[in-house]
GROMACS .gro file of C-alpha atoms in nm:
model
  454
    1MET     CA    1   2.564   4.502   5.132
    2ARG     CA    2   2.932   4.517   5.237
    3VAL     CA    3   3.037   4.558   5.598
    4GLU     CA    4   3.392   4.669   5.682
    5ARG     CA    5   3.504   4.671   6.048
    6GLY     CA    6   3.882   4.705   6.055
    7ASP     CA    7   4.031   4.388   5.903
    8PHE     CA    8   3.690   4.223   5.893
    9VAL     CA    9   3.518   4.259   5.554
   10VAL     CA   10   3.207   4.067   5.453
   11ASP     CA   11   2.955   4.084   5.169
   12ARG     CA   12   2.598   3.963   5.216
   13SER     CA   13   2.283   4.009   5.008
   14PHE     CA   14   1.927   4.031   5.141
   15GLY     CA   15   1.590   4.046   4.976
   16GLN     CA   16   1.351   4.336   5.000
   17ASP     CA   17   1.144   4.153   5.263
   18GLU     CA   18   1.443   4.052   5.477
   19LEU     CA   19   1.500   4.372   5.670
   20GLU     CA   20   1.492   4.193   6.007
   21ARG     CA   21   1.759   3.949   5.896
   22ALA     CA   22   1.979   4.235   5.776
   23LYS     CA   23   1.950   4.408   6.116
   24ILE     CA   24   2.046   4.088   6.297
   25PHE     CA   25   2.343   4.044   6.061
   26LEU     CA   26   2.467   4.398   6.128
   27ALA     CA   27   2.438   4.340   6.502
   28ASP     CA   28   2.653   4.027   6.476
   29THR     CA   29   2.928   4.212   6.289
   30LYS     CA   30   2.976   4.441   6.592
   31THR     CA   31   3.103   4.169   6.827
   32PRO     CA   32   3.411   3.943   6.794
   33GLN     CA   33   3.198   3.637   6.867
   34GLY     CA   34   2.943   3.742   6.603
   35ARG     CA   35   3.219   3.796   6.343
   36LEU     CA   36   3.357   3.449   6.421
   37LEU     CA   37   3.014   3.291   6.368
   38ILE     CA   38   2.972   3.483   6.041
   39ALA     CA   39   3.308   3.348   5.921
   40GLN     CA   40   3.191   2.996   6.008
   41GLY     CA   41   2.852   3.048   5.842
   42ARG     CA   42   2.669   2.987   6.171
   43ASP     CA   43   2.549   3.339   6.247
   44ARG     CA   44   2.189   3.407   6.343
   45ALA     CA   45   2.093   3.541   5.998
   46SER     CA   46   2.229   3.231   5.824
   47LEU     CA   47   2.056   3.000   6.071
   48MET     CA   48   1.726   3.177   6.003
   49VAL     CA   49   1.765   3.092   5.633
   50SER     CA   50   1.855   2.731   5.716
   51GLU     CA   51   1.546   2.697   5.933
   52ILE     CA   52   1.323   2.838   5.658
   53GLU     CA   53   1.479   2.602   5.404
   54ARG     CA   54   1.434   2.311   5.642
   55LEU     CA   55   1.066   2.389   5.694
   56ALA     CA   56   1.017   2.427   5.321
   57ALA     CA   57   1.188   2.094   5.258
   58GLU     CA   58   0.975   1.924   5.521
   59PHE     CA   59   0.663   2.065   5.359
   60ILE     CA   60   0.772   1.936   5.020
   61MET     CA   61   0.876   1.596   5.154
   62GLU     CA   62   0.577   1.541   5.382
   63GLY     CA   63   0.415   1.209   5.301
   64ARG     CA   64   0.693   1.096   5.067
   65CYS     CA   65   0.852   0.762   5.135
   66THR     CA   66   1.092   0.538   4.953
   67LEU     CA   67   1.003   0.191   4.834
   68GLY     CA   68   1.254   0.056   5.086
   69HIS     CA   69   1.066   0.229   5.369
   70ALA     CA   70   0.737   0.087   5.239
   71ILE     CA   71   0.890  -0.263   5.230
   72ASP     CA   72   1.014  -0.226   5.589
   73SER     CA   73   0.668  -0.114   5.703
   74TYR     CA   74   0.503  -0.404   5.520
   75LEU     CA   75   0.741  -0.662   5.667
   76ARG     CA   76   0.695  -0.520   6.017
   77ALA     CA   77   0.315  -0.520   5.993
   78TYR     CA   78   0.237  -0.835   5.795
   79VAL     CA   79   0.536  -1.070   5.769
   80THR     CA   80   0.732  -1.059   6.096
   81PRO     CA   81   0.426  -1.156   6.310
   82LEU     CA   82   0.379  -1.466   6.094
   83ILE     CA   83   0.745  -1.565   6.130
   84ASP     CA   84   0.699  -1.555   6.507
   85CYS     CA   85   0.361  -1.734   6.510
   86GLY     CA   86   0.498  -2.083   6.578
   87VAL     CA   87   0.310  -2.261   6.293
   88ASP     CA   88   0.573  -2.422   6.071
   89LYS     CA   89   0.379  -2.397   5.744
   90VAL     CA   90   0.296  -2.030   5.800
   91GLN     CA   91   0.654  -1.953   5.907
   92GLN     CA   92   0.799  -2.099   5.587
   93THR     CA   93   0.561  -1.894   5.371
   94ALA     CA   94   0.645  -1.577   5.564
   95LYS     CA   95   1.021  -1.639   5.538
   96ALA     CA   96   0.990  -1.686   5.163
   97ALA     CA   97   0.796  -1.357   5.136
   98ARG     CA   98   1.062  -1.175   5.339
   99ALA     CA   99   1.347  -1.316   5.129
  100ARG     CA  100   1.167  -1.217   4.807
  101LEU     CA  101   1.112  -0.856   4.914
  102GLU     CA  102   1.465  -0.818   5.053
  103SER     CA  103   1.596  -0.938   4.717
  104CYS     CA  104   1.366  -0.707   4.519
  105ARG     CA  105   1.470  -0.387   4.699
  106ASN     CA  106   1.837  -0.430   4.598
  107ILE     CA  107   1.779  -0.467   4.223
  108GLU     CA  108   1.941  -0.181   4.031
  109ILE     CA  109   1.742  -0.024   3.750
  110SER     CA  110   1.833   0.254   3.508
  111TYR     CA  111   1.643   0.581   3.481
  112ILE     CA  112   1.671   0.932   3.341
  113LYS     CA  113   1.720   1.202   3.605
  114SER     CA  114   1.460   1.470   3.652
  115GLY     CA  115   1.508   1.767   3.417
  116PHE     CA  116   1.646   1.560   3.130
  117VAL     CA  117   1.460   1.438   2.822
  118VAL     CA  118   1.372   1.069   2.812
  119PRO     CA  119   1.464   0.926   2.468
  120SER     CA  120   1.169   0.776   2.283
  121GLY     CA  121   1.078   0.642   1.943
  122PRO     CA  122   1.382   0.568   1.725
  123LEU     CA  123   1.613   0.709   1.994
  124ALA     CA  124   1.488   0.477   2.270
  125GLY     CA  125   1.777   0.239   2.200
  126LEU     CA  126   2.025   0.515   2.287
  127ARG     CA  127   1.884   0.555   2.638
  128GLU     CA  128   2.211   0.449   2.806
  129HIS     CA  129   2.397   0.727   2.624
  130ALA     CA  130   2.143   1.000   2.700
  131LYS     CA  131   2.215   1.289   2.934
  132GLY     CA  132   2.085   1.224   3.284
  133PHE     CA  133   2.115   0.845   3.252
  134ALA     CA  134   2.182   0.683   3.592
  135LYS     CA  135   2.131   0.362   3.790
  136GLN     CA  136   1.988   0.319   4.136
  137LYS     CA  137   1.846   0.047   4.357
  138ILE     CA  138   1.471   0.039   4.321
  139GLY     CA  139   1.435   0.042   4.700
  140ASP     CA  140   1.596   0.389   4.709
  141PHE     CA  141   1.337   0.548   4.479
  142TYR     CA  142   1.061   0.762   4.623
  143ILE     CA  143   0.740   0.583   4.528
  144ASP     CA  144   0.581   0.897   4.381
  145ASP     CA  145   0.886   0.929   4.153
  146LEU     CA  146   0.837   0.579   4.013
  147THR     CA  147   0.647   0.555   3.685
  148GLU     CA  148   0.545   0.266   3.465
  149GLN     CA  149   0.876   0.316   3.279
  150GLU     CA  150   1.081   0.236   3.591
  151THR     CA  151   0.866  -0.060   3.698
  152THR     CA  152   0.875  -0.203   3.346
  153GLU     CA  153   1.253  -0.150   3.348
  154TYR     CA  154   1.259  -0.365   3.665
  155ILE     CA  155   1.088  -0.645   3.470
  156ASP     CA  156   1.340  -0.611   3.186
  157VAL     CA  157   1.636  -0.621   3.425
  158ARG     CA  158   1.513  -0.936   3.599
  159LEU     CA  159   1.444  -1.112   3.269
  160ARG     CA  160   1.793  -1.019   3.144
  161GLN     CA  161   1.932  -1.171   3.464
  162GLY     CA  162   1.780  -1.503   3.357
  163LYS     CA  163   1.490  -1.511   3.602
  164ALA     CA  164   1.182  -1.708   3.497
  165LYS     CA  165   0.873  -1.513   3.396
  166SER     CA  166   0.679  -1.672   3.681
  167THR     CA  167   0.943  -1.553   3.932
  168VAL     CA  168   0.937  -1.195   3.801
  169LYS     CA  169   0.558  -1.198   3.801
  170ARG     CA  170   0.550  -1.297   4.168
  171GLU     CA  171   0.798  -1.019   4.251
  172ILE     CA  172   0.594  -0.753   4.071
  173TYR     CA  173   0.274  -0.859   4.246
  174ALA     CA  174   0.456  -0.867   4.581
  175LEU     CA  175   0.580  -0.507   4.530
  176GLN     CA  176   0.233  -0.405   4.413
  177ALA     CA  177   0.091  -0.541   4.740
  178VAL     CA  178   0.353  -0.346   4.939
  179VAL     CA  179   0.237  -0.018   4.782
  180ASN     CA  180  -0.132  -0.104   4.824
  181LYS     CA  181  -0.080  -0.172   5.194
  182LEU     CA  182   0.056   0.180   5.247
  183ARG     CA  183  -0.303   0.286   5.313
  184PHE     CA  184  -0.266   0.097   5.642
  185THR     CA  185   0.109   0.118   5.713
  186ASP     CA  186   0.171   0.484   5.610
  187ASN     CA  187  -0.151   0.668   5.535
  188LYS     CA  188   0.022   1.001   5.456
  189ALA     CA  189   0.232   0.835   5.188
  190TRP     CA  190  -0.077   0.660   5.048
  191LYS     CA  191  -0.272   0.988   5.028
  192ARG     CA  192   0.020   1.152   4.849
  193LEU     CA  193   0.009   0.877   4.585
  194ASN     CA  194  -0.364   0.947   4.535
  195GLY     CA  195  -0.430   0.582   4.456
  196HIS     CA  196  -0.150   0.560   4.199
  197ASN     CA  197   0.043   0.232   4.214
  198PRO     CA  198   0.333   0.227   3.963
  199PHE     CA  199   0.366  -0.153   3.984
  200ALA     CA  200   0.002  -0.198   3.883
  201GLU     CA  201   0.080  -0.011   3.561
  202ALA     CA  202   0.396  -0.205   3.470
  203ASP     CA  203   0.392  -0.388   3.136
  204LYS     CA  204   0.294  -0.732   3.268
  205ALA     CA  205   0.255  -0.864   2.913
  206LYS     CA  206   0.631  -0.927   2.927
  207VAL     CA  207   0.581  -1.189   3.200
  208LYS     CA  208   0.260  -1.336   3.063
  209GLY     CA  209   0.271  -1.715   3.057
  210GLY     CA  210   0.595  -1.876   3.158
  211GLU     CA  211   0.426  -2.103   3.411
  212ARG     CA  212   0.599  -2.437   3.374
  213ARG     CA  213   0.356  -2.699   3.500
  214ARG     CA  214   0.527  -3.002   3.644
  215ARG     CA  215   0.393  -3.336   3.525
  216ARG     CA  216   0.650  -3.556   3.694
  217ILE     CA  217   0.517  -3.889   3.821
  218ILE     CA  218   0.735  -4.114   4.035
  219SER     CA  219   0.769  -4.453   3.866
  220PRO     CA  220   0.760  -4.781   4.066
  221ASP     CA  221   1.136  -4.828   4.015
  222GLU     CA  222   1.209  -4.473   4.134
  223GLU     CA  223   0.981  -4.522   4.432
  224GLU     CA  224   1.162  -4.840   4.532
  225ALA     CA  225   1.505  -4.678   4.492
  226LEU     CA  226   1.391  -4.381   4.695
  227LEU     CA  227   1.246  -4.594   4.973
  228THR     CA  228   1.568  -4.796   4.988
  229GLU     CA  229   1.769  -4.480   5.056
  230LEU     CA  230   1.507  -4.339   5.294
  231ARG     CA  231   1.528  -4.653   5.508
  232LYS     CA  232   1.902  -4.588   5.553
  233CYS     CA  233   1.834  -4.252   5.724
  234ARG     CA  234   1.910  -4.235   6.096
  235ASN     CA  235   1.568  -4.083   6.156
  236LYS     CA  236   1.325  -4.366   6.083
  237GLU     CA  237   1.043  -4.119   6.018
  238MET     CA  238   1.172  -4.043   5.669
  239PRO     CA  239   1.038  -4.355   5.489
  240LEU     CA  240   0.712  -4.331   5.687
  241ILE     CA  241   0.654  -3.970   5.579
  242PHE     CA  242   0.712  -4.066   5.217
  243ALA     CA  243   0.479  -4.367   5.249
  244VAL     CA  244   0.200  -4.149   5.389
  245ALA     CA  245   0.251  -3.891   5.112
  246ILE     CA  246   0.241  -4.144   4.828
  247SER     CA  247  -0.067  -4.319   4.968
  248THR     CA  248  -0.278  -4.013   5.059
  249GLY     CA  249  -0.176  -3.735   4.820
  250MET     CA  250  -0.144  -3.498   5.116
  251ARG     CA  251   0.091  -3.200   5.100
  252ARG     CA  252   0.422  -3.202   5.287
  253ALA     CA  253   0.316  -2.934   5.539
  254GLU     CA  254  -0.011  -3.119   5.605
  255ILE     CA  255   0.174  -3.442   5.682
  256LEU     CA  256   0.443  -3.287   5.901
  257GLY     CA  257   0.180  -3.102   6.105
  258LEU     CA  258  -0.037  -3.408   6.175
  259LEU     CA  259  -0.151  -3.492   6.528
  260TRP     CA  260  -0.265  -3.835   6.643
  261SER     CA  261  -0.593  -3.683   6.762
  262GLN     CA  262  -0.675  -3.598   6.398
  263ILE     CA  263  -0.640  -3.956   6.273
  264ASP     CA  264  -0.919  -4.212   6.303
  265VAL     CA  265  -0.775  -4.537   6.170
  266GLU     CA  266  -1.096  -4.730   6.242
  267ARG     CA  267  -1.307  -4.498   6.030
  268ARG     CA  268  -1.016  -4.443   5.790
  269VAL     CA  269  -1.026  -4.063   5.798
  270ILE     CA  270  -0.802  -3.768   5.887
  271ASN     CA  271  -0.953  -3.436   5.996
  272LEU     CA  272  -0.725  -3.152   5.885
  273ASP     CA  273  -0.766  -2.814   6.054
  274ALA     CA  274  -0.798  -2.493   5.853
  275ASP     CA  275  -0.449  -2.370   5.950
  276GLN     CA  276  -0.295  -2.690   5.810
  277THR     CA  277  -0.436  -2.672   5.457
  278LYS     CA  278  -0.333  -2.457   5.165
  279ALA     CA  279  -0.688  -2.326   5.116
  280ASP     CA  280  -0.721  -2.239   5.489
  281GLU     CA  281  -1.031  -2.459   5.508
  282GLU     CA  282  -1.096  -2.772   5.710
  283ARG     CA  283  -1.066  -3.091   5.504
  284LEU     CA  284  -1.154  -3.456   5.550
  285VAL     CA  285  -0.898  -3.699   5.407
  286ILE     CA  286  -1.034  -4.052   5.358
  287LEU     CA  287  -0.762  -4.316   5.384
  288LEU     CA  288  -0.707  -4.596   5.137
  289PRO     CA  289  -0.589  -4.935   5.270
  290GLU     CA  290  -0.224  -4.853   5.191
  291ALA     CA  291  -0.243  -4.536   5.401
  292VAL     CA  292  -0.409  -4.722   5.690
  293ALA     CA  293  -0.127  -4.978   5.684
  294ALA     CA  294   0.133  -4.698   5.687
  295PHE     CA  295  -0.020  -4.530   5.992
  296LYS     CA  296  -0.047  -4.855   6.184
  297VAL     CA  297   0.332  -4.905   6.185
  298ILE     CA  298   0.417  -4.551   6.298
  299PRO     CA  299   0.519  -4.556   6.668
  300ARG     CA  300   0.344  -4.311   6.902
  301VAL     CA  301   0.588  -4.091   7.093
  302ASP     CA  302   0.373  -3.788   7.176
  303GLU     CA  303   0.078  -3.603   7.027
  304ARG     CA  304   0.266  -3.532   6.702
  305VAL     CA  305   0.280  -3.803   6.437
  306PHE     CA  306   0.607  -3.676   6.286
  307HIS     CA  307   0.870  -3.449   6.440
  308TYR     CA  308   1.047  -3.297   6.140
  309LYS     CA  309   1.033  -2.926   6.064
  310ILE     CA  310   0.979  -2.835   5.699
  311GLU     CA  311   1.331  -2.697   5.646
  312GLY     CA  312   1.492  -2.998   5.814
  313PHE     CA  313   1.289  -3.240   5.605
  314LYS     CA  314   1.371  -3.055   5.282
  315THR     CA  315   1.745  -3.076   5.357
  316VAL     CA  316   1.739  -3.449   5.437
  317PHE     CA  317   1.515  -3.533   5.141
  318ARG     CA  318   1.748  -3.348   4.903
  319ARG     CA  319   2.045  -3.549   5.030
  320VAL     CA  320   1.852  -3.873   4.991
  321LEU     CA  321   1.772  -3.787   4.627
  322GLU     CA  322   2.143  -3.721   4.564
  323ARG     CA  323   2.241  -4.056   4.714
  324ALA     CA  324   1.972  -4.234   4.513
  325LYS     CA  325   2.089  -4.049   4.198
  326LEU     CA  326   1.734  -3.940   4.118
  327ASP     CA  327   1.709  -3.608   3.936
  328GLY     CA  328   1.407  -3.385   3.897
  329ILE     CA  329   1.197  -3.535   4.180
  330HIS     CA  330   1.022  -3.311   4.430
  331MET     CA  331   0.824  -3.416   4.735
  332HIS     CA  332   0.516  -3.260   4.575
  333ASP     CA  333   0.541  -3.516   4.294
  334THR     CA  334   0.390  -3.770   4.533
  335ARG     CA  335   0.054  -3.596   4.482
  336ARG     CA  336   0.064  -3.652   4.106
  337SER     CA  337   0.176  -4.009   4.160
  338PHE     CA  338  -0.118  -4.066   4.395
  339ILE     CA  339  -0.359  -3.915   4.140
  340SER     CA  340  -0.216  -4.140   3.868
  341ARG     CA  341  -0.283  -4.449   4.079
  342VAL     CA  342  -0.636  -4.340   4.163
  343LEU     CA  343  -0.713  -4.276   3.795
  344LYS     CA  344  -0.584  -4.619   3.706
  345ASP     CA  345  -0.732  -4.832   3.983
  346ILE     CA  346  -1.030  -4.652   4.140
  347THR     CA  347  -1.204  -4.371   3.953
  348SER     CA  348  -1.166  -4.165   3.639
  349SER     CA  349  -1.361  -3.872   3.779
  350PRO     CA  350  -1.148  -3.554   3.800
  351VAL     CA  351  -1.403  -3.402   4.037
  352ALA     CA  352  -1.376  -3.697   4.275
  353ILE     CA  353  -0.997  -3.673   4.268
  354ALA     CA  354  -1.009  -3.299   4.335
  355ASP     CA  355  -1.207  -3.371   4.651
  356MET     CA  356  -0.968  -3.647   4.757
  357ILE     CA  357  -0.654  -3.432   4.740
  358GLY     CA  358  -0.805  -3.100   4.845
  359ALA     CA  359  -0.760  -2.921   4.513
  360THR     CA  360  -0.898  -2.565   4.524
  361GLN     CA  361  -0.977  -2.510   4.155
  362ARG     CA  362  -1.250  -2.767   4.114
  363GLY     CA  363  -1.417  -2.589   3.823
  364GLU     CA  364  -1.149  -2.715   3.586
  365PHE     CA  365  -1.189  -3.068   3.721
  366ALA     CA  366  -1.567  -3.051   3.675
  367GLU     CA  367  -1.531  -2.923   3.319
  368ALA     CA  368  -1.287  -3.202   3.234
  369ASP     CA  369  -1.520  -3.457   3.390
  370HIS     CA  370  -1.814  -3.325   3.189
  371ARG     CA  371  -1.618  -3.355   2.864
  372ALA     CA  372  -1.507  -3.707   2.951
  373HIS     CA  373  -1.843  -3.839   3.083
  374PRO     CA  374  -2.134  -3.613   2.976
  375ALA     CA  375  -2.398  -3.879   3.053
  376ARG     CA  376  -2.291  -3.906   3.416
  377GLN     CA  377  -2.390  -3.549   3.490
  378HIS     CA  378  -2.756  -3.656   3.512
  379ASP     CA  379  -2.708  -3.990   3.686
  380ARG     CA  380  -2.497  -3.926   3.994
  381CYS     CA  381  -2.576  -4.099   4.315
  382TRP     CA  382  -2.495  -3.872   4.608
  383LEU     CA  383  -2.450  -4.051   4.936
  384HIS     CA  384  -2.468  -3.919   5.289
  385SER     CA  385  -2.403  -4.128   5.598
  386ASN     CA  386  -2.299  -4.051   5.955
  387GLY     CA  387  -2.025  -4.229   6.146
  388GLY     CA  388  -1.877  -4.118   6.477
  389GLY     CA  389  -2.029  -3.773   6.442
  390ALA     CA  390  -1.854  -3.688   6.112
  391ALA     CA  391  -2.056  -3.669   5.793
  392PHE     CA  392  -1.905  -3.755   5.459
  393SER     CA  393  -2.040  -3.828   5.113
  394CYS     CA  394  -1.947  -4.042   4.817
  395TRP     CA  395  -2.015  -4.037   4.450
  396ALA     CA  396  -2.093  -4.393   4.330
  397GLN     CA  397  -1.955  -4.425   3.978
  398GLY     CA  398  -1.690  -4.596   3.766
  399ARG     CA  399  -1.555  -4.948   3.776
  400ALA     CA  400  -1.524  -4.969   4.155
  401ASN     CA  401  -1.895  -4.898   4.194
  402ASP     CA  402  -2.001  -5.143   3.923
  403ARG     CA  403  -1.792  -5.410   4.093
  404ALA     CA  404  -1.950  -5.334   4.431
  405LEU     CA  405  -2.300  -5.344   4.279
  406ARG     CA  406  -2.238  -5.689   4.130
  407GLU     CA  407  -2.088  -5.817   4.456
  408HIS     CA  408  -2.396  -5.707   4.650
  409GLY     CA  409  -2.644  -5.860   4.409
  410ALA     CA  410  -2.795  -5.559   4.237
  411GLY     CA  411  -3.002  -5.682   3.945
  412GLU     CA  412  -3.115  -5.521   3.626
  413GLU     CA  413  -3.427  -5.367   3.780
  414GLY     CA  414  -3.420  -5.019   3.934
  415LEU     CA  415  -3.342  -4.994   4.304
  416THR     CA  416  -3.597  -4.859   4.548
  417ASN     CA  417  -3.507  -4.596   4.805
  418HIS     CA  418  -3.477  -4.865   5.077
  419ASP     CA  419  -3.258  -5.084   4.853
  420LEU     CA  420  -3.042  -4.786   4.770
  421GLN     CA  421  -2.978  -4.702   5.136
  422ARG     CA  422  -2.887  -5.068   5.209
  423PHE     CA  423  -2.649  -5.065   4.913
  424LEU     CA  424  -2.483  -4.742   5.028
  425GLY     CA  425  -2.403  -4.889   5.367
  426ALA     CA  426  -2.252  -5.197   5.202
  427LEU     CA  427  -2.055  -4.983   4.960
  428MET     CA  428  -1.902  -4.775   5.239
  429THR     CA  429  -1.778  -5.087   5.416
  430SER     CA  430  -1.650  -5.267   5.105
  431ILE     CA  431  -1.440  -4.994   4.946
  432SER     CA  432  -1.250  -4.708   5.103
  433VAL     CA  433  -1.280  -4.467   4.811
  434PRO     CA  434  -1.359  -4.098   4.871
  435TYR     CA  435  -1.585  -3.925   4.622
  436VAL     CA  436  -1.698  -3.569   4.572
  437VAL     CA  437  -1.928  -3.419   4.835
  438LYS     CA  438  -2.279  -3.317   4.736
  439LYS     CA  439  -2.624  -3.361   4.884
  440SER     CA  440  -2.834  -3.638   4.736
  441GLU     CA  441  -3.162  -3.598   4.561
  442PHE     CA  442  -3.219  -3.970   4.604
  443ILE     CA  443  -3.233  -3.980   4.983
  444ASN     CA  444  -3.600  -3.995   5.091
  445CYS     CA  445  -3.700  -3.994   4.726
  446PRO     CA  446  -3.903  -4.273   4.555
  447VAL     CA  447  -3.735  -4.227   4.215
  448PRO     CA  448  -3.578  -4.556   4.091
  449PHE     CA  449  -3.201  -4.562   4.056
  450ASP     CA  450  -3.045  -4.686   3.731
  451HIS     CA  451  -2.713  -4.835   3.839
  452LYS     CA  452  -2.598  -4.899   3.482
  453ARG     CA  453  -2.572  -4.529   3.402
  454ALA     CA  454  -2.417  -4.429   3.737
   0.00000   0.00000   0.00000
């Protein structure tokens, strides 16, 4: 319709079902204020359309959320509480998770806009020249708009940027966890996805492998050079921390979180709490003589053995390595160095070593041990003795055990159950070697024990 009122002329169209809006529009044209609002596009009829459009948009957008919103919800629910928990090891892990997700959300990926044809087959290489080609940060995408093409494009972009396959793999699994947790952080968004997780369908074959296993062992010369520089540090805890690490195989976070109440130098054990270990399980660390000597020289200031935070220790240790001109050494290499010494001097059992250092994947150690010593699988001696209320077990095998047997006068004949228990007590006092934990079939059992095959 066209309305002419003096100098005021306006055209407006209405649908067949919009009679009420047309009446309101005509009423507004009769007043100066109404004509002014019509000229500004803010008349009542126009606002009715805007409200309808808004409600329609809300209906369409209900439950939709961007990946950036999902990341914010995930960080707020699962990561920020850990950063504020006060446990140094947990805080460092949470900070690393936050930094990873904040980095992921800002990665730009290319895509083809809705309504345009995605090139495929022989034309896939011309994707950048196709109509509708655009780039956008992955955090700005609505999750229900993401497909396996976009998430695989994320993998390609990160690999082209020179990131290691293992790094990209961790990022993809982190983003996959963010979407999975929407069922708890934004249930409407999760229901809209109907269980679809675009990161679960990404082409992970592109990041298969790529795990570079470190096999670095600190040589005696490197250890001496490192200790020389560590002794020059103003904080005298630095060489002591390194000495404990190299003589126990404990992880950095486990050492820095130690309390004096957890250390029993007389019994030569350390009781680690579940929140201190990587596997979140309590662990008993049995100390070798070198570790006992290291703990005896550490001065007691308060309940904590060491007072470094993880970040502070990492910074100082990196500077020490630079001064010592030692490249490619990490603090974690002390665990491999400890294992190397144990293999050389104490036991060749991978299963025993796994128990000593708190390794979580013991199946691989057991399989390796079975390949190396198949006969030992049937002739293990499992020990169990109590001392100060803490139970621990040993596996008597290898050269250390043969030496102990000879020293305590074990002959060629089989040992009785009583002889075996006397030998176990002597063995525990003569060598401080931890072995794998398992209940014994020999305790309270009259079966003779063949020490040659053990």
